PDB file of C-alpha atoms in Angstrom:
ATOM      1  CA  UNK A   1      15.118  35.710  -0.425  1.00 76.00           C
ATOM      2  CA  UNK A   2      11.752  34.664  -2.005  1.00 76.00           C
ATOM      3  CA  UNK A   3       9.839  33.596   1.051  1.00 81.00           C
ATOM      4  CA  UNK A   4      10.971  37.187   2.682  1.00 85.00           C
ATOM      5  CA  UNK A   5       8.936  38.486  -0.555  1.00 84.00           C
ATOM      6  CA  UNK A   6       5.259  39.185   0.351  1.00 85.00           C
ATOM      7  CA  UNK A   7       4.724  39.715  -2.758  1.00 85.00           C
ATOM      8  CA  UNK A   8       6.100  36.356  -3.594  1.00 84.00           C
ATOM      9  CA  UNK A   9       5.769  33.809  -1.143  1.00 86.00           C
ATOM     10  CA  UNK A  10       2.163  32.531  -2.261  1.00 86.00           C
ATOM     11  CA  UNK A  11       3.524  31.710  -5.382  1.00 86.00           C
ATOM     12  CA  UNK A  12       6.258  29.377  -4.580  1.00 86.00           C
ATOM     13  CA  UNK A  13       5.499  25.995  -3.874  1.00 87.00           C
ATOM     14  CA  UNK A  14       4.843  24.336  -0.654  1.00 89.00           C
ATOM     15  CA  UNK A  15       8.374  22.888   0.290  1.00 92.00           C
ATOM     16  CA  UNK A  16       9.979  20.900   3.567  1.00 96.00           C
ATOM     17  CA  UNK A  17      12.669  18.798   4.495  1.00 97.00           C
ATOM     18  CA  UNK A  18      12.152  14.915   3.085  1.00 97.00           C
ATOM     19  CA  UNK A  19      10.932  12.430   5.866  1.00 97.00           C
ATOM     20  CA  UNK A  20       8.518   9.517   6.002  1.00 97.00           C
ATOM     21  CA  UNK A  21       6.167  12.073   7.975  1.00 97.00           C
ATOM     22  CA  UNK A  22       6.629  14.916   4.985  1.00 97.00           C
ATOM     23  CA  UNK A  23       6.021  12.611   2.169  1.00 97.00           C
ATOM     24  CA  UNK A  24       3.180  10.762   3.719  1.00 96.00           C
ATOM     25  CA  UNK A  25       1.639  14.205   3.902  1.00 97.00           C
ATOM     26  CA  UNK A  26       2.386  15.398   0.680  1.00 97.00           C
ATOM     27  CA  UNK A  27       1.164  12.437  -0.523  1.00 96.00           C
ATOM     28  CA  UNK A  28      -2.086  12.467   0.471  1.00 95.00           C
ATOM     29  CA  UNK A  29      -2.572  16.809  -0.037  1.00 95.00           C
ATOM     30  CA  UNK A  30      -0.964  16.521  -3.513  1.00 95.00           C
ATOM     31  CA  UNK A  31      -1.157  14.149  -6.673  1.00 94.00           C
ATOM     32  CA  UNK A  32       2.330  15.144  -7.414  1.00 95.00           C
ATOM     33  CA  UNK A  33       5.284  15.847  -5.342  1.00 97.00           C
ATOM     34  CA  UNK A  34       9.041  16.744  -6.153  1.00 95.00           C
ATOM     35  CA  UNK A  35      12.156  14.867  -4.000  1.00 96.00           C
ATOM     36  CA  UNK A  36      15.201  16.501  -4.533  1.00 94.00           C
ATOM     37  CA  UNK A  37      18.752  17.488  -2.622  1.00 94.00           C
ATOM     38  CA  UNK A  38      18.594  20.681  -0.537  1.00 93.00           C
ATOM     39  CA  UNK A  39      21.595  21.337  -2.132  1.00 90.00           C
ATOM     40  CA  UNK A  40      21.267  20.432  -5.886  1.00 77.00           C
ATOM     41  CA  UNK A  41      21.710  22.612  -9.196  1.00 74.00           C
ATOM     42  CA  UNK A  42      21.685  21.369 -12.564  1.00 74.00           C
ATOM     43  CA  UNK A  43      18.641  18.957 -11.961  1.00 78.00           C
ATOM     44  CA  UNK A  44      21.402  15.905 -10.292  1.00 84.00           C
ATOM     45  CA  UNK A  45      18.887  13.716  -8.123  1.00 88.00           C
ATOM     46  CA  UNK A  46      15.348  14.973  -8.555  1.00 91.00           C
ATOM     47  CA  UNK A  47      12.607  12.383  -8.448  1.00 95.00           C
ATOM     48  CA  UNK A  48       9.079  12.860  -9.611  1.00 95.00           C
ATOM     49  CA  UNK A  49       6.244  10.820  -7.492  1.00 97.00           C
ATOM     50  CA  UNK A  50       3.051  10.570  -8.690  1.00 95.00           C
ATOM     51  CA  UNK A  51       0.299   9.398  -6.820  1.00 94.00           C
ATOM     52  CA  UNK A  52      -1.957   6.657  -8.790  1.00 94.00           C
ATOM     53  CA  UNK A  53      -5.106   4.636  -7.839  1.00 87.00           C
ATOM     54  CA  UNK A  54      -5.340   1.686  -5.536  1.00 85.00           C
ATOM     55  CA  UNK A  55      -2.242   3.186  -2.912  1.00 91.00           C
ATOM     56  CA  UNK A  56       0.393   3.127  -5.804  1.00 96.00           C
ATOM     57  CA  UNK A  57       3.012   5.498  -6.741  1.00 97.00           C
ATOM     58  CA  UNK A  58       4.947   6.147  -9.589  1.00 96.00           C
ATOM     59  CA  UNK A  59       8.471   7.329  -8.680  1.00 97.00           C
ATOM     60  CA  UNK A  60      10.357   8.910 -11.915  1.00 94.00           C
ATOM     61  CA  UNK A  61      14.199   9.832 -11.624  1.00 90.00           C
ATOM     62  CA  UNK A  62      15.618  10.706 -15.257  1.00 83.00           C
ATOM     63  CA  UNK A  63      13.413   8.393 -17.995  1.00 84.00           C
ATOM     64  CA  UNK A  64      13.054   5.510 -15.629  1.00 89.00           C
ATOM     65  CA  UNK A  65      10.445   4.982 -13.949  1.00 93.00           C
ATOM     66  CA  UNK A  66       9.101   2.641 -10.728  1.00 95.00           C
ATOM     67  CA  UNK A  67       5.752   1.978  -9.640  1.00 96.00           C
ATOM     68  CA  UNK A  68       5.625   0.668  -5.717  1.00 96.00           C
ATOM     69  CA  UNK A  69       2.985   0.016  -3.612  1.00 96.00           C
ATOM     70  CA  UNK A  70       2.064   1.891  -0.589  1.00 96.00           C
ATOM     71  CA  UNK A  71       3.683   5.017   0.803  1.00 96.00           C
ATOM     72  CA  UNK A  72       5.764   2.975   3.125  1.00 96.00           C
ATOM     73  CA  UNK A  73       7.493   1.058  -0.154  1.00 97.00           C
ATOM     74  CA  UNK A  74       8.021   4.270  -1.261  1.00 97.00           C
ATOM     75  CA  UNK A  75       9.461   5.853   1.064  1.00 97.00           C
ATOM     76  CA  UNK A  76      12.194   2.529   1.801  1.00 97.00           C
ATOM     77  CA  UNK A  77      12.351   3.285  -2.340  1.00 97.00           C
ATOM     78  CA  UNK A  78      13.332   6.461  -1.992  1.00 97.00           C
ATOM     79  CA  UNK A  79      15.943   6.616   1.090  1.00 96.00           C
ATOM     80  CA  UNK A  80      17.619   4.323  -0.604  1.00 95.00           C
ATOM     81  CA  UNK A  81      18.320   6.727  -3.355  1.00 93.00           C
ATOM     82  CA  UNK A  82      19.313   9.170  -1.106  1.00 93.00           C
ATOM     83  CA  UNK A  83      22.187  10.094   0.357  1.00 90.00           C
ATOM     84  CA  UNK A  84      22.380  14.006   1.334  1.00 93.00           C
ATOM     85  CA  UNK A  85      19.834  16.223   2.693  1.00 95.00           C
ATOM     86  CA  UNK A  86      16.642  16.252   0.654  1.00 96.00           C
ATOM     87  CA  UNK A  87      13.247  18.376   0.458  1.00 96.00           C
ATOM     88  CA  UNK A  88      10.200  17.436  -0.484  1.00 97.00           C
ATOM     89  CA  UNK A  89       7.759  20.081  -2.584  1.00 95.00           C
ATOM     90  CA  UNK A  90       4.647  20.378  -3.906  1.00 94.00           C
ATOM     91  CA  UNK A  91       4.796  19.014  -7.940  1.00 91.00           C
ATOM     92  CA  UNK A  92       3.838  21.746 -10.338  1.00 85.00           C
ATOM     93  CA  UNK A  93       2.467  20.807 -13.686  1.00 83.00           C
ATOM     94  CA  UNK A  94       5.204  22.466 -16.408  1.00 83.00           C
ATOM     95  CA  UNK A  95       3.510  22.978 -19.905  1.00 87.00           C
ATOM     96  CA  UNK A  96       4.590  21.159 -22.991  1.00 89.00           C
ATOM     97  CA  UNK A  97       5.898  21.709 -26.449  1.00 88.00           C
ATOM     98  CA  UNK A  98       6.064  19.032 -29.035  1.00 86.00           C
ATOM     99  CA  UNK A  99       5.239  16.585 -26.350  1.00 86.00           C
ATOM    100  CA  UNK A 100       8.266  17.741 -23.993  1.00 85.00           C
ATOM    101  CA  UNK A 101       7.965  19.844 -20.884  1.00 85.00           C
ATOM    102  CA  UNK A 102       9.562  23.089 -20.630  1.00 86.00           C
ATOM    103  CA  UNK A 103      10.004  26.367 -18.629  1.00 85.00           C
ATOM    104  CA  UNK A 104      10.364  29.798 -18.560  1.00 87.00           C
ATOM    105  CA  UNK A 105      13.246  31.604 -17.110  1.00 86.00           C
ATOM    106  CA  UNK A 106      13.696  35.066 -16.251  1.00 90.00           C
ATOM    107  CA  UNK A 107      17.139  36.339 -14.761  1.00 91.00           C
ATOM    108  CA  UNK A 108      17.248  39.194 -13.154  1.00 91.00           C
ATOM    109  CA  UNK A 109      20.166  41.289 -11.623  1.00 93.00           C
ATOM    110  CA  UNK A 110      21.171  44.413  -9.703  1.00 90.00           C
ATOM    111  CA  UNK A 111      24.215  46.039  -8.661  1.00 89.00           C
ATOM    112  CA  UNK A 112      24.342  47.333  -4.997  1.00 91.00           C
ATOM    113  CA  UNK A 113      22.108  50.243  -4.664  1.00 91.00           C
ATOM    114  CA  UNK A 114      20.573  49.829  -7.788  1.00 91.00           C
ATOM    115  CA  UNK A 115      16.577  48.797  -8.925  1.00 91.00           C
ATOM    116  CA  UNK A 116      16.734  44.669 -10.769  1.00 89.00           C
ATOM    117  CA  UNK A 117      16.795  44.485 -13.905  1.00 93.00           C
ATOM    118  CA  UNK A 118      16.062  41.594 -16.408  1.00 93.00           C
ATOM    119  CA  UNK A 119      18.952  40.415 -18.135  1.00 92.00           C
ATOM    120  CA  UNK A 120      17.978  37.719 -20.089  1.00 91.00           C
ATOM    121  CA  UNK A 121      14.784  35.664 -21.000  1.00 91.00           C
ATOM    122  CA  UNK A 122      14.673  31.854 -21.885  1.00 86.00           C
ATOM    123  CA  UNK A 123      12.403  28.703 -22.023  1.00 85.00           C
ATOM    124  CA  UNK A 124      14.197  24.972 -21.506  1.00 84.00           C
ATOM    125  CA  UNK A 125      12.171  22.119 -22.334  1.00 85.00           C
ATOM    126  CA  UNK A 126      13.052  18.680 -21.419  1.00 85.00           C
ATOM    127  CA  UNK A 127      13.934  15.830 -23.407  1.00 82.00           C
ATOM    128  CA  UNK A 128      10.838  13.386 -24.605  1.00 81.00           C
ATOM    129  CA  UNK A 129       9.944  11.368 -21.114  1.00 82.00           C
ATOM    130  CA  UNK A 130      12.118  13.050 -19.148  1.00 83.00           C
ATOM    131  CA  UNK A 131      11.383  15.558 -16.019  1.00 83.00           C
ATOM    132  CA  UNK A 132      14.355  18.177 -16.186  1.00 79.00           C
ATOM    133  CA  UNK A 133      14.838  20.776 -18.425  1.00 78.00           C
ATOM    134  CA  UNK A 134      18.495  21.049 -17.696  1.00 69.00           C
ATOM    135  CA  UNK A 135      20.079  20.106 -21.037  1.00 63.00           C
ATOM    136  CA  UNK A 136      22.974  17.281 -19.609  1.00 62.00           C
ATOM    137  CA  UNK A 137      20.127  15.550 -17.287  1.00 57.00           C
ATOM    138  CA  UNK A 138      17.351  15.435 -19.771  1.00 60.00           C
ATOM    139  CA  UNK A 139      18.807  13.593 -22.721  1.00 59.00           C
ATOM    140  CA  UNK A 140      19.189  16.088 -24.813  1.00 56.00           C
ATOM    141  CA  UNK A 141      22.571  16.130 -26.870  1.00 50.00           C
ATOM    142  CA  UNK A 142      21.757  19.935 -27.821  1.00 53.00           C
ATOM    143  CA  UNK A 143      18.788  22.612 -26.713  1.00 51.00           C
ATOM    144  CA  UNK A 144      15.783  21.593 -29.114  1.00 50.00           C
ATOM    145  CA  UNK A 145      14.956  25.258 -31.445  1.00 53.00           C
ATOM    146  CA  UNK A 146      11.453  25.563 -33.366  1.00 48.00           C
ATOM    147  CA  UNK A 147       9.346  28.865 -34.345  1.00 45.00           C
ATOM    148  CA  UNK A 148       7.845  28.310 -30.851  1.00 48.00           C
ATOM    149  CA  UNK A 149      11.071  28.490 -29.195  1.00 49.00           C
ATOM    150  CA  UNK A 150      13.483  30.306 -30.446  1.00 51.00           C
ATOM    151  CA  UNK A 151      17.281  29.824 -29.643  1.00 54.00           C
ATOM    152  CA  UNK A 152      20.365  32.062 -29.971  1.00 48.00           C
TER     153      UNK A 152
END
């Protein structure tokens, strides 16, 4: 429904189906790319890679972390973590509170007929090293509340 937005569709980020071919050129257009199931929620099997100098990448799933060498390794890495369909996107830097990254979220619902309307408002932020904000895959035993944040 996004990408049919003209409005929208420059501001999502560049996403296709994982393959050797799609991360090899993610790879080398972006410093950061996302791997994750087609049909995920909840943040279940997303992995981080992170390009670094010298053809090595830095593959993050949860707090772990691999570094491999080559984009072939990481591929062979990678499949082997996966199991259902997958996409590959373009990594977005998230911005960070108390050393954690979070997000903003914005629902938004309408009734048939009727103009969207914004229903609720809310920022998750991850727990420390991790790359999800959802609260049972980042480590996080409860959401995290501050003045910056504030919870109900």
């Amino acid at each position: 429904m996004l990408r049919a937005s003209s409005s929208l569709v420059s501001a999502l980020p560049r996403t296709r189906r994982f393959s050797k071919q799609s991360l090899s050129a993610f790879l080398d257009q972006y410093k950061k790319v996302i791997v994750k199931p087609a049909a995920g929620s909840g943040g279940a099997g997303v992995m981080l890679v992170t390009r670094k100098a010298k053809s090595r990448y830095r593959v993050q799933r949860g707090p772990s972390h691999h570094t491999l060498r080559g984009k072939l390794e990481t591929y062979r890495y990678l499949r082997r973590k996966i199991t259902t369909p997958y996409l590959i996107q373009r990594g977005i830097s998230l911005a960070q509170v108390n050393g954690s990254l979070f997000d903003v979220r914005v629902m938004v619902q309408r009734r048939s007929g009727s103009p969207w309307v914004v229903t609720g408002m809310l920022a998750k932020v991850a727990g420390r090293s991790y790359i999800i904000t959802n609260v049972k895959r980042s480590g996080l035993l409860k959401p995290i509340c501050d003045q910056t944040l504030p919870c109900s």
